[in-house]
mmCIF file of C-alpha atoms in Angstrom:
data_model
loop_
_atom_site.group_PDB
_atom_site.id
_atom_site.type_symbol
_atom_site.label_atom_id
_atom_site.label_comp_id
_atom_site.label_asym_id
_atom_site.label_seq_id
_atom_site.Cartn_x
_atom_site.Cartn_y
_atom_site.Cartn_z
ATOM 1 C CA LYS A 1 19.589 5.993 72.090
ATOM 2 C CA SER A 2 19.627 8.338 70.130
ATOM 3 C CA CYS A 3 22.489 10.449 72.582
ATOM 4 C CA GLN A 4 24.093 7.362 73.600
ATOM 5 C CA LYS A 5 23.972 8.315 77.245
ATOM 6 C CA PRO A 6 22.768 7.764 80.235
ATOM 7 C CA VAL A 7 19.983 10.929 80.881
ATOM 8 C CA ASP A 8 19.912 14.118 78.583
ATOM 9 C CA LYS A 9 22.488 16.796 80.381
ATOM 10 C CA TYR A 10 20.461 19.414 78.451
ATOM 11 C CA ILE A 11 16.809 18.592 80.801
ATOM 12 C CA GLU A 12 18.791 20.655 82.861
ATOM 13 C CA TYR A 13 20.113 23.828 81.255
ATOM 14 C CA ASP A 14 18.726 27.659 80.318
ATOM 15 C CA PRO A 15 17.151 27.566 77.067
ATOM 16 C CA VAL A 16 19.486 30.227 76.182
ATOM 17 C CA ILE A 17 22.214 27.706 76.534
ATOM 18 C CA ILE A 18 20.764 25.018 74.512
ATOM 19 C CA LEU A 19 20.179 27.277 71.950
ATOM 20 C CA ILE A 20 24.069 29.244 72.173
ATOM 21 C CA ASN A 21 25.010 25.498 71.871
ATOM 22 C CA ALA A 22 22.938 24.661 68.324
ATOM 23 C CA VAL A 23 24.204 28.166 67.155
ATOM 24 C CA LEU A 24 27.800 26.115 68.156
ATOM 25 C CA CYS A 25 26.845 23.144 66.070
ATOM 26 C CA LYS A 26 26.368 20.311 68.922
ATOM 27 C CA ALA A 27 25.400 17.214 68.405
ATOM 28 C CA GLN A 28 23.988 16.624 71.898
ATOM 29 C CA ALA A 29 22.141 20.037 71.256
ATOM 30 C CA TYR A 30 20.194 19.122 67.891
ATOM 31 C CA ARG A 31 19.693 15.747 69.704
ATOM 32 C CA HIS A 32 18.165 17.249 72.807
ATOM 33 C CA ILE A 33 15.817 19.919 69.928
ATOM 34 C CA LEU A 34 14.810 17.165 68.166
ATOM 35 C CA PHE A 35 14.024 14.431 70.123
ATOM 36 C CA ASN A 36 13.203 16.019 73.726
ATOM 37 C CA THR A 37 11.365 18.907 73.191
ATOM 38 C CA LYS A 38 7.948 19.728 71.017
ATOM 39 C CA ILE A 39 9.046 22.499 68.582
ATOM 40 C CA ASN A 40 6.170 23.125 65.999
ATOM 41 C CA ILE A 41 7.674 25.619 64.735
ATOM 42 C CA HIS A 42 9.289 24.057 61.297
ATOM 43 C CA GLY A 43 6.612 25.715 58.731
ATOM 44 C CA LYS A 44 6.562 28.812 60.049
ATOM 45 C CA LEU A 45 10.973 28.729 60.486
ATOM 46 C CA CYS A 46 10.980 27.800 56.815
ATOM 47 C CA VAL A 47 8.228 30.222 55.485
ATOM 48 C CA PHE A 48 10.260 33.064 57.361
ATOM 49 C CA CYS A 49 13.515 32.312 56.099
ATOM 50 C CA LEU A 50 12.738 31.638 52.247
ATOM 51 C CA LEU A 51 10.731 35.213 52.606
ATOM 52 C CA CYS A 52 14.325 36.851 53.918
ATOM 53 C CA GLU A 53 15.772 34.685 51.393
ATOM 54 C CA ALA A 54 13.550 36.667 48.352
ATOM 55 C CA TYR A 55 14.263 39.508 50.192
ATOM 56 C CA ILE A 56 17.328 39.669 49.611
ATOM 57 C CA ARG A 57 17.621 38.691 46.565
ATOM 58 C CA TRP A 58 15.119 41.297 45.190
ATOM 59 C CA LEU A 59 16.983 44.086 46.669
ATOM 60 C CA GLN A 60 19.866 42.562 44.574
ATOM 61 C CA LEU A 61 17.780 42.919 41.624
ATOM 62 C CA GLN A 62 16.770 46.075 42.070
ATOM 63 C CA ASP A 63 19.482 47.314 42.216
ATOM 64 C CA SER A 64 21.211 45.713 39.091
ATOM 65 C CA SER A 65 18.517 46.947 37.057
ATOM 66 C CA GLN A 66 18.490 51.057 37.992
ATOM 67 C CA ASN A 67 15.748 51.912 34.957
ATOM 68 C CA THR A 68 13.159 54.557 35.116
ATOM 69 C CA ASP A 69 10.921 53.517 33.057
ATOM 70 C CA PRO A 70 7.701 54.033 34.991
ATOM 71 C CA ASP A 71 5.921 50.595 33.601
ATOM 72 C CA ASP A 72 9.441 49.205 35.322
ATOM 73 C CA LEU A 73 8.328 50.942 38.609
ATOM 74 C CA ILE A 74 4.765 49.687 38.181
ATOM 75 C CA ARG A 75 5.987 46.080 38.464
ATOM 76 C CA TYR A 76 7.914 46.456 41.333
ATOM 77 C CA ALA A 77 5.294 48.448 43.415
ATOM 78 C CA LYS A 78 2.883 45.641 42.855
ATOM 79 C CA GLU A 79 6.006 43.445 44.360
ATOM 80 C CA TRP A 80 5.986 40.102 41.460
ATOM 81 C CA ASP A 81 9.522 40.307 41.514
ATOM 82 C CA PHE A 82 9.329 39.406 45.090
ATOM 83 C CA TYR A 83 6.925 37.058 45.005
ATOM 84 C CA ARG A 84 8.337 35.304 41.684
ATOM 85 C CA MET A 85 11.650 35.171 43.738
ATOM 86 C CA PHE A 86 9.982 33.549 46.670
ATOM 87 C CA GLY A 87 8.995 31.034 44.296
ATOM 88 C CA ILE A 88 12.735 30.254 43.338
ATOM 89 C CA ALA A 89 13.832 30.159 46.474
ATOM 90 C CA SER A 90 11.039 27.693 47.237
ATOM 91 C CA LEU A 91 12.405 25.164 44.693
ATOM 92 C CA GLU A 92 15.109 25.611 45.082
ATOM 93 C CA GLN A 93 15.202 25.123 48.432
ATOM 94 C CA THR A 94 12.889 21.495 47.541
ATOM 95 C CA SER A 95 15.588 20.777 44.803
ATOM 96 C CA PHE A 96 18.075 20.994 48.008
ATOM 97 C CA PHE A 97 15.996 18.479 50.143
ATOM 98 C CA ILE A 98 15.090 16.100 47.527
ATOM 99 C CA GLY A 99 18.265 15.418 46.317
ATOM 100 C CA ILE A 100 19.259 15.106 50.644
ATOM 101 C CA PHE A 101 16.386 12.615 50.430
ATOM 102 C CA ILE A 102 17.515 10.680 47.190
ATOM 103 C CA THR A 103 21.527 10.271 48.450
ATOM 104 C CA LEU A 104 20.433 9.047 51.660
ATOM 105 C CA TRP A 105 17.638 6.529 50.716
ATOM 106 C CA TRP A 106 20.127 5.129 47.878
ATOM 107 C CA MET A 107 23.005 5.041 50.294
ATOM 108 C CA THR A 108 21.036 3.772 54.000
ATOM 109 C CA PRO A 109 18.153 2.367 53.145
ATOM 110 C CA GLU A 110 17.612 1.263 56.033
ATOM 111 C CA MET A 111 17.322 4.490 57.800
ATOM 112 C CA LEU A 112 14.502 5.758 56.411
ATOM 113 C CA LYS A 113 12.220 2.824 55.698
ATOM 114 C CA ARG A 114 9.241 4.446 57.241
ATOM 115 C CA LYS A 115 6.946 7.789 56.995
ATOM 116 C CA SER A 116 7.842 9.645 60.244
ATOM 117 C CA ASP A 117 11.458 8.778 59.947
ATOM 118 C CA PHE A 118 11.258 10.784 56.845
ATOM 119 C CA ILE A 119 9.246 13.396 58.227
ATOM 120 C CA LEU A 120 11.694 13.577 61.323
ATOM 121 C CA LEU A 121 14.454 14.159 58.868
ATOM 122 C CA LEU A 122 12.168 16.864 56.813
ATOM 123 C CA LYS A 123 11.212 18.826 60.516
ATOM 124 C CA ALA A 124 15.479 18.132 60.824
ATOM 125 C CA LEU A 125 16.342 19.764 57.840
ATOM 126 C CA LEU A 126 13.921 22.964 58.033
ATOM 127 C CA LEU A 127 14.960 23.470 61.506
ATOM 128 C CA SER A 128 18.759 23.603 60.850
ATOM 129 C CA THR A 129 17.831 26.405 58.105
ATOM 130 C CA TYR A 130 17.989 29.098 61.023
ATOM 131 C CA GLY A 131 21.095 30.117 59.964
ATOM 132 C CA LYS A 132 18.724 31.837 57.020
ATOM 133 C CA LEU A 133 17.728 33.994 59.970
ATOM 134 C CA LEU A 134 21.220 36.606 59.357
ATOM 135 C CA LEU A 135 20.137 37.275 55.683
ATOM 136 C CA ILE A 136 18.723 40.176 58.276
ATOM 137 C CA PRO A 137 21.680 42.011 60.037
ATOM 138 C CA ALA A 138 23.442 41.446 56.090
ATOM 139 C CA VAL A 139 20.721 43.762 55.095
ATOM 140 C CA ILE A 140 20.039 46.177 57.508
ATOM 141 C CA TRP A 141 24.065 46.214 58.197
ATOM 142 C CA GLU A 142 24.893 46.665 54.144
ATOM 143 C CA HIS A 143 28.377 46.897 53.571
ATOM 144 C CA ASP A 144 31.421 46.422 51.356
ATOM 145 C CA TYR A 145 31.765 43.031 52.454
ATOM 146 C CA THR A 146 28.017 41.852 52.309
ATOM 147 C CA PRO A 147 28.694 38.731 49.859
ATOM 148 C CA LEU A 148 31.015 37.572 51.981
ATOM 149 C CA CYS A 149 28.462 37.724 54.448
ATOM 150 C CA LEU A 150 26.267 35.614 52.211
ATOM 151 C CA ALA A 151 29.188 32.962 51.460
ATOM 152 C CA PHE A 152 29.796 32.414 55.590
ATOM 153 C CA ILE A 153 25.336 32.105 56.004
ATOM 154 C CA LYS A 154 25.302 28.809 53.146
ATOM 155 C CA VAL A 155 28.028 27.806 54.778
ATOM 156 C CA PHE A 156 26.866 27.301 58.278
ATOM 157 C CA VAL A 157 23.322 26.625 56.890
ATOM 158 C CA LEU A 158 25.072 23.821 55.043
ATOM 159 C CA ILE A 159 26.660 23.307 58.382
ATOM 160 C CA SER A 160 23.830 23.141 60.726
ATOM 161 C CA ASN A 161 22.254 20.826 58.008
ATOM 162 C CA SER A 162 24.725 18.451 58.568
ATOM 163 C CA GLN A 163 24.259 17.223 62.002
ATOM 164 C CA ALA A 164 20.753 17.666 61.444
ATOM 165 C CA ILE A 165 21.152 14.725 59.578
ATOM 166 C CA ARG A 166 24.355 13.107 61.877
ATOM 167 C CA VAL A 167 21.776 13.732 64.227
ATOM 168 C CA THR A 168 18.303 12.855 62.740
ATOM 169 C CA LEU A 169 19.966 8.756 61.639
ATOM 170 C CA ASN A 170 22.982 8.362 63.712
ATOM 171 C CA LEU A 171 25.230 8.562 61.061
ATOM 172 C CA ASN A 172 29.062 9.500 60.379
ATOM 173 C CA ARG A 173 30.087 12.830 58.981
ATOM 174 C CA ILE A 174 31.097 11.239 55.547
ATOM 175 C CA ILE A 175 27.202 10.437 54.334
ATOM 176 C CA PRO A 176 25.453 13.502 55.423
ATOM 177 C CA TRP A 177 27.714 15.781 53.557
ATOM 178 C CA PHE A 178 27.983 13.446 50.805
ATOM 179 C CA ALA A 179 23.747 13.852 50.369
ATOM 180 C CA ILE A 180 24.318 17.295 50.952
ATOM 181 C CA PHE A 181 26.695 17.807 47.758
ATOM 182 C CA PHE A 182 23.742 15.408 45.893
ATOM 183 C CA GLY A 183 21.288 18.653 46.901
ATOM 184 C CA LEU A 184 23.900 21.835 46.209
ATOM 185 C CA ILE A 185 24.136 20.068 42.488
ATOM 186 C CA LEU A 186 20.563 19.506 42.256
ATOM 187 C CA GLU A 187 19.794 22.742 43.678
ATOM 188 C CA ASN A 188 22.703 24.333 41.584
ATOM 189 C CA GLY A 189 21.037 22.090 38.467
ATOM 190 C CA VAL A 190 17.489 23.870 39.134
ATOM 191 C CA VAL A 191 19.491 27.819 39.078
ATOM 192 C CA CYS A 192 20.601 26.623 35.615
ATOM 193 C CA LEU A 193 17.583 26.048 34.816
ATOM 194 C CA PHE A 194 15.913 28.995 34.933
ATOM 195 C CA GLN A 195 18.767 30.889 33.892
ATOM 196 C CA LYS A 196 18.575 29.408 30.738
ATOM 197 C CA MET A 197 14.811 30.249 30.465
ATOM 198 C CA GLY A 198 16.015 33.662 30.762
ATOM 199 C CA TRP A 199 14.724 34.344 34.335
ATOM 200 C CA ASP A 200 17.686 36.405 36.919
ATOM 201 C CA VAL A 201 18.117 34.264 40.216
#
């Protein structure tokens, strides 16, 4: 019903081929992963991606404040700034997802009637953030193009989120992008709020 085919062709494919097709954002590969596999790493993947994002922000924060004050070094040794960055990244991602859920519930209420629909969409969104794992090589191979790499990673994650929404709710391409746009507005609102509070984000 979801694939609109007699059979899921990816049942016969090697997992590496499925992974490559998922990286290429093919809708059929997303359908196979979401509906025909028993992957249960959503929470772990989400935490790991948030740790990667928090680490990137923490490194940028350290680079921007080259202070030789001993109190400042002790503060970094305790890693409080890293935990703060993790909390901020978590709140931003939560607000992004809330924006998506509100938009989809408003535009297609018939698609999100049951609790299981919300849970499936949340799992799909968490799995589709796997692109944030690319932050690790971006840090390891640090060079002058790092901001450009981070921008490309963000675009890739948004494309993956769009495909996950489209496949999960069986929608056209426009509604998922509208939901993502509203999610980004809410996420940026949270960032502006933190900046007004005087936090470095």
